[in-house]
XYZ file of C-alpha atoms in Angstrom:
635
model
C -20.726 85.192 177.578
C -23.836 85.274 179.729
C -24.921 81.867 180.989
C -28.303 80.683 179.687
C -31.030 79.765 182.101
C -32.711 76.390 181.965
C -35.993 76.814 180.017
C -38.315 74.241 181.582
C -41.106 75.127 179.118
C -38.893 74.175 176.184
C -38.142 70.829 177.775
C -41.860 70.230 178.386
C -42.596 71.107 174.779
C -40.073 68.660 173.370
C -41.355 65.920 175.687
C -44.982 66.528 174.647
C -44.028 66.391 170.982
C -42.206 63.141 171.584
C -45.232 61.702 173.422
C -47.569 62.604 170.587
C -45.268 60.990 168.028
C -45.078 57.801 170.077
C -48.886 57.689 170.372
C -49.375 58.131 166.602
C -46.855 55.386 165.832
C -48.555 53.056 168.314
C -52.079 53.520 166.860
C -51.131 53.633 163.175
C -48.938 51.579 160.928
C -45.795 53.679 160.556
C -44.544 54.679 157.149
C -40.813 55.129 156.387
C -41.385 58.878 156.403
C -42.977 58.661 159.876
C -40.095 56.542 161.191
C -37.636 59.119 159.900
C -39.602 61.939 161.578
C -39.623 59.994 164.858
C -35.852 59.508 164.810
C -35.343 63.195 164.091
C -37.649 64.186 166.990
C -35.756 61.862 169.354
C -32.428 63.372 168.330
C -33.749 66.902 168.833
C -35.031 65.953 172.305
C -31.660 64.497 173.352
C -29.781 67.546 172.090
C -32.210 69.916 173.837
C -31.878 68.068 177.165
C -28.098 68.003 176.861
C -27.908 71.749 176.194
C -30.343 72.512 179.019
C -28.328 70.426 181.494
C -25.081 72.125 180.435
C -26.720 75.535 180.808
C -27.514 74.790 184.475
C -24.071 73.382 185.289
C -25.804 70.197 186.457
C -25.452 66.550 185.579
C -28.775 64.810 185.077
C -28.750 61.082 185.587
C -32.023 60.445 183.820
C -33.891 62.733 181.465
C -37.123 60.948 182.429
C -36.907 62.651 185.821
C -38.069 65.872 184.155
C -40.927 64.569 182.055
C -44.491 65.796 182.386
C -46.916 63.041 183.321
C -48.664 61.486 180.420
C -52.349 60.581 180.711
C -52.531 58.084 183.559
C -53.814 54.562 183.322
C -57.185 54.725 185.101
C -57.104 51.097 186.236
C -53.607 51.471 187.676
C -54.593 54.718 189.403
C -57.646 53.144 191.027
C -55.556 50.226 192.327
C -53.013 52.604 193.816
C -55.698 54.768 195.387
C -56.681 51.765 197.466
C -53.209 51.924 199.063
C -52.190 55.570 198.893
C -55.376 57.555 198.499
C -54.896 60.887 196.755
C -51.126 60.427 196.681
C -51.533 57.472 194.328
C -51.168 60.056 191.593
C -47.426 60.347 192.354
C -46.884 56.658 191.600
C -48.407 56.918 188.121
C -45.925 59.528 186.922
C -42.807 58.693 184.880
C -40.702 59.798 187.872
C -42.017 56.874 189.945
C -38.729 55.015 189.581
C -35.787 54.294 191.879
C -33.599 56.803 190.110
C -31.539 59.816 191.179
C -30.754 63.295 189.944
C -27.105 64.324 190.057
C -26.236 67.970 190.696
C -22.748 69.415 191.132
C -21.471 72.698 192.552
C -17.965 73.919 193.302
C -18.034 72.093 196.639
C -20.640 69.330 196.321
C -21.569 66.349 194.283
C -25.172 65.597 195.277
C -27.697 62.930 194.385
C -31.418 63.441 194.972
C -33.514 60.298 195.080
C -36.921 60.149 193.404
C -38.050 57.805 196.161
C -38.270 59.886 199.319
C -37.199 63.137 197.643
C -34.170 63.573 199.908
C -30.426 63.570 199.385
C -29.271 60.003 198.910
C -25.632 61.001 198.430
C -23.532 63.967 199.606
C -19.915 64.068 198.484
C -17.540 66.857 199.562
C -15.345 67.348 196.521
C -12.411 69.090 198.241
C -11.637 66.449 200.881
C -10.533 62.828 201.189
C -10.315 60.572 204.224
C -7.233 58.997 205.837
C -7.190 56.353 203.074
C -7.470 58.908 200.210
C -11.117 57.998 199.580
C -13.472 60.947 198.862
C -15.461 62.185 201.845
C -19.100 61.095 201.687
C -21.396 62.336 204.435
C -24.364 60.476 202.942
C -24.012 57.341 200.836
C -25.364 53.806 200.485
C -28.373 54.286 202.722
C -26.671 55.613 205.869
C -29.205 58.477 206.088
C -32.971 58.754 206.250
C -35.133 61.865 205.881
C -38.818 61.174 206.301
C -42.091 62.952 207.049
C -44.681 60.857 208.821
C -48.191 62.261 208.392
C -51.837 61.335 208.449
C -54.238 61.872 205.557
C -57.823 63.028 205.473
C -58.943 59.482 204.556
C -57.377 58.077 207.754
C -54.128 56.752 206.315
C -50.656 57.112 207.786
C -47.967 57.614 205.158
C -44.203 58.106 205.064
C -42.517 60.207 202.407
C -39.609 57.735 202.304
C -41.985 55.263 200.596
C -43.386 57.686 198.009
C -42.071 59.005 194.711
C -41.199 62.640 194.098
C -40.956 64.394 190.760
C -37.623 66.235 190.323
C -36.794 69.404 188.451
C -33.633 71.530 188.271
C -33.714 75.258 187.472
C -31.602 78.345 187.948
C -32.185 81.327 190.239
C -29.453 83.741 189.214
C -26.177 81.993 190.059
C -27.956 79.570 192.380
C -29.157 76.109 191.386
C -32.647 75.159 192.567
C -33.619 71.515 192.935
C -37.331 70.867 193.461
C -38.660 67.464 194.534
C -42.466 67.279 194.470
C -44.693 64.593 195.935
C -47.817 65.084 193.830
C -51.467 64.422 194.630
C -52.507 66.046 191.330
C -51.110 68.353 188.652
C -51.250 71.343 191.020
C -51.310 69.581 194.385
C -47.991 68.633 195.957
C -45.655 68.474 198.936
C -42.314 69.977 197.904
C -38.718 69.760 199.118
C -36.975 72.806 197.668
C -33.167 73.028 197.764
C -31.317 76.148 196.640
C -27.571 75.632 196.187
C -25.223 78.594 196.170
C -21.818 78.726 194.470
C -18.888 78.058 196.795
C -21.115 77.660 199.871
C -21.638 74.671 202.178
C -25.006 76.046 203.324
C -28.078 75.518 201.164
C -31.581 76.931 201.558
C -34.096 74.201 202.280
C -37.885 74.547 202.374
C -40.662 72.049 203.011
C -43.947 73.388 201.687
C -47.256 72.134 200.414
C -49.733 73.473 197.875
C -53.359 72.453 197.553
C -52.888 69.700 200.165
C -55.315 70.960 202.807
C -57.837 68.273 201.787
C -55.141 65.587 201.660
C -53.017 66.091 204.787
C -54.762 65.762 208.136
C -53.499 68.805 210.036
C -55.130 67.735 213.298
C -52.666 64.853 213.672
C -48.957 65.287 214.504
C -46.692 65.625 211.483
C -43.154 64.584 212.330
C -39.958 65.170 210.416
C -37.516 62.364 211.148
C -33.830 62.869 210.320
C -31.441 59.944 210.838
C -27.756 59.618 210.053
C -25.138 56.969 210.693
C -21.810 58.798 210.603
C -19.031 57.323 208.517
C -15.539 56.882 209.849
C -13.115 59.306 208.163
C -10.035 59.257 210.427
C -7.202 56.793 211.030
C -8.137 56.262 214.687
C -11.828 55.451 214.935
C -11.780 55.743 218.751
C -10.229 59.225 218.608
C -12.673 60.365 215.916
C -15.598 58.900 217.839
C -14.585 60.856 220.937
C -15.329 64.079 219.054
C -18.406 62.807 217.199
C -21.570 63.998 218.902
C -25.017 65.512 218.481
C -25.112 69.250 219.241
C -28.222 71.423 219.301
C -29.335 74.977 220.053
C -32.514 75.698 221.987
C -34.387 78.313 224.008
C -33.123 81.383 222.182
C -29.403 80.663 221.952
C -28.529 78.039 224.558
C -26.540 75.099 223.295
C -26.097 71.562 224.522
C -25.061 68.131 223.300
C -25.664 64.428 223.821
C -22.619 62.823 225.381
C -20.548 59.771 224.614
C -22.701 57.222 226.448
C -23.982 54.067 224.807
C -27.436 55.555 224.256
C -28.349 59.188 224.830
C -31.871 60.569 224.589
C -33.000 64.135 225.118
C -36.104 66.233 224.489
C -35.965 70.023 224.310
C -38.352 72.820 223.430
C -37.800 75.668 220.966
C -34.920 74.043 219.070
C -33.204 76.238 216.465
C -30.761 73.756 214.984
C -29.620 70.157 215.268
C -26.054 69.274 214.262
C -24.597 65.832 213.652
C -20.913 66.515 214.230
C -18.423 63.941 212.871
C -15.241 65.425 214.411
C -14.002 67.177 211.264
C -17.262 67.195 209.275
C -20.747 68.272 210.251
C -24.354 68.035 209.058
C -26.691 70.721 210.384
C -30.430 71.330 209.991
C -31.325 74.920 210.922
C -34.834 76.380 211.231
C -35.741 80.025 210.616
C -38.437 79.644 213.273
C -37.596 77.172 216.060
C -39.153 73.736 216.176
C -41.663 73.575 219.034
C -39.955 70.464 220.395
C -37.238 68.051 219.366
C -36.543 64.511 220.487
C -32.926 63.539 219.805
C -31.102 60.231 220.170
C -27.394 59.390 219.891
C -26.114 55.815 219.856
C -22.498 54.683 219.905
C -21.770 52.143 217.146
C -18.146 51.401 218.080
C -18.086 48.557 220.577
C -15.003 46.822 219.207
C -12.459 48.836 217.203
C -11.329 45.714 215.337
C -14.853 44.922 214.117
C -16.829 48.179 214.126
C -14.794 50.084 211.552
C -17.395 51.601 209.207
C -19.589 53.868 211.365
C -18.983 55.832 214.554
C -22.427 56.889 215.833
C -26.102 56.768 214.879
C -28.009 60.030 215.300
C -31.758 60.500 215.132
C -34.071 63.519 215.545
C -37.845 63.831 215.554
C -38.990 67.378 214.755
C -42.650 68.454 214.514
C -43.915 70.365 211.461
C -46.667 72.919 211.969
C -49.713 73.174 209.690
C -51.082 76.659 209.074
C -54.191 77.176 206.967
C -54.122 73.527 206.037
C -50.645 73.813 204.486
C -47.023 73.234 205.530
C -44.444 75.955 204.996
C -41.191 75.446 206.912
C -38.121 77.407 205.797
C -34.781 75.985 206.903
C -31.143 75.618 205.913
C -28.935 72.571 205.461
C -25.198 72.576 206.085
C -22.894 69.794 204.932
C -19.253 70.702 205.359
C -16.132 70.916 207.488
C -16.182 71.382 211.263
C -14.089 74.485 210.793
C -14.509 77.304 213.323
C -13.804 79.964 210.706
C -16.402 78.571 208.281
C -19.095 77.898 210.890
C -18.748 81.258 212.625
C -18.990 83.108 209.278
C -22.738 82.326 209.101
C -23.511 84.261 212.322
C -25.951 81.536 213.371
C -24.179 80.475 216.585
C -22.783 77.454 214.732
C -19.334 77.995 216.272
C -20.838 76.441 219.437
C -20.683 73.143 217.583
C -16.919 73.242 218.070
C -15.766 71.764 221.417
C -13.549 74.697 222.390
C -14.295 74.439 226.104
C -16.787 76.174 228.354
C -16.463 79.552 230.052
C -13.004 81.095 230.127
C -11.486 78.141 228.235
C -13.668 78.764 225.184
C -13.070 82.504 225.469
C -9.289 82.000 225.371
C -9.573 79.775 222.304
C -11.940 82.081 220.406
C -10.161 85.353 221.032
C -6.538 84.336 221.537
C -5.428 80.966 220.181
C -7.594 80.683 217.053
C -6.630 84.163 215.734
C -2.998 83.669 216.801
C -2.647 80.285 215.127
C -4.489 81.549 212.058
C -1.874 84.295 211.706
C 1.114 82.026 212.393
C -0.065 79.270 210.022
C -0.338 81.906 207.304
C 3.353 82.707 207.768
C 4.936 79.359 208.736
C 4.317 75.701 207.866
C 1.802 74.200 210.276
C 4.285 72.228 212.381
C 6.533 75.284 212.772
C 3.459 77.400 213.575
C 2.686 75.055 216.506
C 6.250 75.423 217.805
C 6.214 79.218 217.447
C 2.850 79.475 219.221
C 4.145 77.219 222.011
C 7.208 79.444 222.446
C 5.011 82.558 222.635
C 2.688 80.955 225.196
C 5.582 79.828 227.396
C 7.217 83.262 227.247
C 3.909 84.868 228.198
C 3.583 82.459 231.143
C 7.232 82.769 232.271
C 6.464 85.392 234.991
C 4.083 82.869 236.549
C 6.785 80.198 236.339
C 9.220 82.601 238.005
C 6.855 83.303 240.923
C 6.268 79.591 241.387
C 9.991 78.882 241.515
C 10.657 81.755 243.974
C 7.925 80.401 246.244
C 9.510 76.944 246.177
C 12.908 78.466 246.990
C 11.468 80.314 249.996
C 9.859 77.163 251.318
C 13.111 75.250 250.870
C 15.037 77.922 252.853
C 12.450 77.891 255.665
C 12.351 74.120 255.985
C 15.032 73.874 258.755
C 13.156 76.391 260.911
C 9.858 74.637 260.280
C 11.466 71.357 261.329
C 12.598 73.028 264.575
C 9.045 74.224 265.256
C 7.683 70.734 264.578
C 10.174 69.204 266.998
C 9.673 71.868 269.691
C 5.867 71.645 269.642
C 5.442 68.022 268.600
C 3.016 67.454 271.476
C 1.008 70.618 270.869
C -0.520 70.680 267.380
C -2.317 73.981 267.930
C 0.828 75.800 269.055
C 2.822 74.238 266.242
C 0.339 75.549 263.688
C 0.397 79.022 265.289
C 4.184 79.246 265.169
C 4.338 77.904 261.610
C 1.826 80.479 260.393
C 3.688 83.229 262.237
C 6.939 82.182 260.533
C 5.319 82.204 257.093
C 3.816 85.617 257.786
C 7.102 87.187 258.955
C 9.106 85.671 256.114
C 6.588 86.667 253.447
C 6.194 83.071 252.303
C 3.226 80.734 251.900
C 2.925 77.051 250.998
C -0.025 78.041 248.788
C 2.039 80.546 246.814
C 3.462 77.739 244.697
C -0.004 76.382 243.902
C -1.544 79.654 242.780
C 0.737 80.109 239.720
C -0.083 76.566 238.643
C -3.805 77.309 238.950
C -3.334 80.470 236.891
C -1.804 78.410 234.069
C -4.603 75.834 234.102
C -7.043 77.801 231.845
C -4.308 78.216 229.226
C -3.274 74.550 229.294
C -6.850 73.287 229.119
C -7.773 75.725 226.354
C -4.880 74.407 224.260
C -5.909 70.839 225.063
C -9.303 71.642 223.517
C -7.866 73.725 220.669
C -5.642 71.182 218.908
C -8.230 68.378 218.464
C -10.661 70.973 217.050
C -8.211 72.643 214.647
C -9.519 71.667 211.205
C -6.569 73.432 209.556
C -4.235 70.732 210.933
C -6.126 67.982 209.143
C -3.789 66.022 206.833
C -0.960 68.531 207.321
C 2.415 66.726 207.614
C 5.376 67.621 209.824
C 8.636 65.694 210.134
C 7.666 62.000 210.411
C 3.996 62.772 211.163
C 1.823 62.419 208.058
C -1.171 64.153 209.653
C -0.953 66.574 212.585
C -4.635 65.990 213.345
C -4.045 62.260 213.872
C -1.417 60.119 215.593
C 2.065 59.721 214.135
C 3.460 56.220 213.630
C 7.036 54.968 213.783
C 6.172 51.292 214.262
C 3.139 49.084 213.652
C 2.695 45.961 215.720
C 2.098 42.714 213.806
C -1.475 42.257 212.535
C -3.839 41.198 215.291
C -1.558 42.357 218.109
C -2.588 45.319 220.223
C -1.711 46.568 223.714
C -4.821 47.390 225.797
C -5.359 51.163 226.196
C -2.266 51.782 224.041
C -3.067 50.538 220.551
C -1.502 48.666 217.670
C 1.250 51.167 216.941
C 3.997 53.266 218.509
C 3.835 57.068 218.213
C 7.054 59.025 218.716
C 5.679 62.446 219.706
C 3.915 61.060 222.832
C 7.169 59.319 223.836
C 9.124 62.575 223.521
C 6.391 64.471 225.398
C 6.407 61.858 228.184
C 10.199 62.103 228.571
C 9.988 65.901 228.746
C 7.208 65.713 231.352
C 9.264 63.254 233.418
C 12.275 65.589 233.448
C 10.093 68.592 234.274
C 8.348 66.780 237.140
C 11.657 65.454 238.428
C 12.889 69.023 238.689
C 9.770 70.624 240.172
C 8.398 67.781 242.290
C 11.836 67.030 243.715
C 12.140 70.624 244.905
C 8.644 70.584 246.371
C 9.445 67.350 248.241
C 12.568 69.000 249.635
C 10.742 72.156 250.694
C 7.446 70.769 252.009
C 7.617 69.380 255.583
C 5.547 66.359 256.488
C 2.714 67.380 258.788
C 1.782 65.099 261.668
C -1.424 63.210 261.000
C -1.346 64.129 257.289
C -0.564 61.829 254.343
C 3.049 61.627 253.281
C 2.816 63.998 250.300
C 6.438 63.423 249.436
C 5.769 59.748 248.835
C 2.667 60.503 246.764
C 4.543 63.071 244.662
C 7.320 60.556 244.115
C 4.815 58.146 242.602
C 3.372 60.940 240.438
C 6.792 61.534 238.862
C 6.509 58.125 237.200
C 2.748 57.757 236.915
C 2.042 61.015 235.021
C 4.463 60.412 232.104
C 3.230 56.827 231.796
C -0.376 58.018 231.671
C 0.645 60.612 229.086
C 2.293 57.915 226.973
C -0.810 55.713 226.896
C -3.395 58.486 226.654
C -1.809 60.400 223.774
C -0.701 57.448 221.656
C -3.960 57.729 219.671
C -4.346 61.515 219.999
C -3.486 64.178 217.453
C 0.268 64.403 216.956
C -0.065 68.205 216.917
C -1.156 68.113 220.567
C 1.748 65.825 221.555
C 4.123 68.113 219.667
C 2.824 71.068 221.671
C 3.317 69.290 225.023
C 6.806 68.141 224.049
C 7.963 71.621 223.016
C 6.128 73.300 225.910
C 7.835 71.159 228.544
C 11.239 71.554 226.882
C 10.853 75.338 226.996
C 9.616 75.231 230.597
C 12.638 73.155 231.606
C 14.898 75.687 229.901
C 13.173 78.627 231.605
C 13.463 76.976 235.014
C 17.186 76.253 234.500
C 17.761 79.892 233.537
C 15.796 81.110 236.580
C 17.662 78.748 238.910
C 21.179 79.401 237.638
C 21.086 83.010 236.492
C 18.152 84.855 238.095
C 17.387 83.528 241.566
C 20.008 83.970 244.316
C 18.952 81.863 247.299
C 21.399 83.696 249.613
C 19.672 86.985 248.819
C 16.261 85.398 249.347
C 17.451 84.053 252.716
C 18.758 87.468 253.750
C 15.492 89.106 252.715
C 13.522 86.573 254.728
C 15.616 87.326 257.817
C 15.024 91.052 257.359
C 11.286 90.455 257.012
C 11.287 88.425 260.207
C 12.818 91.333 262.139
C 10.217 93.803 260.937
C 7.027 94.118 262.972
C 4.327 92.421 260.965
C 1.069 94.322 260.830
C -1.863 91.999 261.176
C -5.126 92.588 259.362
C -8.509 92.095 260.989
C -8.853 88.524 259.722
C -5.402 87.521 261.001
C -6.143 89.064 264.408
C -9.425 87.215 264.636
C -7.791 83.926 263.691
C -5.045 84.508 266.294
C -7.592 85.232 269.018
C -9.584 82.121 268.134
C -6.466 79.934 268.220
C -5.401 81.437 271.583
C -8.855 80.804 273.037
C -8.748 77.242 271.787
C -5.309 76.818 273.391
C -6.566 78.172 276.729
C -9.588 75.860 276.671
C -7.307 72.906 276.000
C -5.058 73.817 278.967
C -8.110 74.239 281.221
C -9.367 70.787 280.262
C -5.952 69.288 280.985
C -5.866 70.930 284.498
C -9.303 69.493 285.342
C -8.097 66.041 284.396
């Protein structure tokens, strides 16, 4: 059956009839017949409003929100004009009450306030927080949306203090909510919201009609948007780390305000401003960029034991342009998940809101890990998908691991000869360096060869470090003892009031397992590097420093990741286990150190062709050696 559209004229008609009946009853002594007619008219009005609301799939809190203004009290209007000028008209209407209009879609439950005309409550129906409480982005006065403007009679007004008249209609399958600040029957400033089925993005327009003689266009008109972001995650410090203000400016560039106590930035030609709350985001997008934007971010979490309600306070001041005496600014509003797939689907550069890493790190996440994990999580449970992806990454990086291990083996085999060179030329540093470089060149080995594979793996490791905290699909997905792969797992809670500095009030098992795996891995690799790397005269004892790192790195991992997403700790645990296994296989079944030694000896016998750079370096070192000998003879 085709859905009926809301007939606003029918509603107006019923309300006018009801007003006339009330007026007659007030001025004349009612008869029983008149009382009966009044009751019947009231019942018809209620039924009509109920049917109209059902036809629009909306829930209306108060039917008075949709009434047409009755003849205004002239004395009241004159008194209000002394305060509000032409906009006093808005305060004489029946909508001049602290009431809200409730509208629901598949994804939202929204409340529009008569006072201020903006959204006073935004509930995301499909999500709950860590404590199973529905996700509210706006509620209980944590947001402010205000236009500050001057009037032609030299007043300065704020829309937050004025009353708007609401109406709800249909535009095809879309629901249109209109909030009008009226200066007369046909003069108004309107906030127009158009909600689409199954869409987190809504069309939003600020426009005026007949207000050229009311609004002073020669003075700045500023749109101020403020939001204090609610805490939604178990760890407020972890959530706050990924809560930030992101904006796009200058034709596609993006930037953000950092994690400092108070951040302030002003940019020109701003396309959108996003208040990102780790896993949920509010975005205001403009079809034509704002000329300028002043943005402020303030950290509200000073003490995790006390500051548990909000994470940050965001504020933006955006100028509105007046053309022909009127305002007409078309925009969009997004209230929804910080999900890469959802944000990128709008083709508005909103995927830059996600902290996927800059440069090559973001590229790897966008084109490799996000599609790969999306495929794997569609086949396996999320925890298994992480393990499978880790296995695939480690297999892909195994050739690099192999080269690194071969390089370490070569250096370990050459160590006795390097020690001989150090002893033979202990009083001649220049000659010692020449002979050492010649040995490396003949043997086909280099102390840097072991570092290069590690540097090649760095983009992959860092990309994954950025991927897991940004993976919305892991939110509230359990695995083994972890209740939520996007938050920390807990195997023990300390007694109330007890907390270890930098560690927390709980014990997470995945970071412990990851730390143990890292310790074993570093014991294997760092121990071999210590055995193969000779100590250079005048240089720090790297062996001693690496020995400390064997214990320091796992301890740092344990403390740092105790409040991080358990999915990330799971990845590091599995990744290091696989790496240890690969290295054991390479050591015991692939690499033959006797063959490597024999190959090195063969390489040493072959005449080594020097390139131009090597020849130049050799000549420079020989000249330096001759100058040193000449200086010694003079002495």
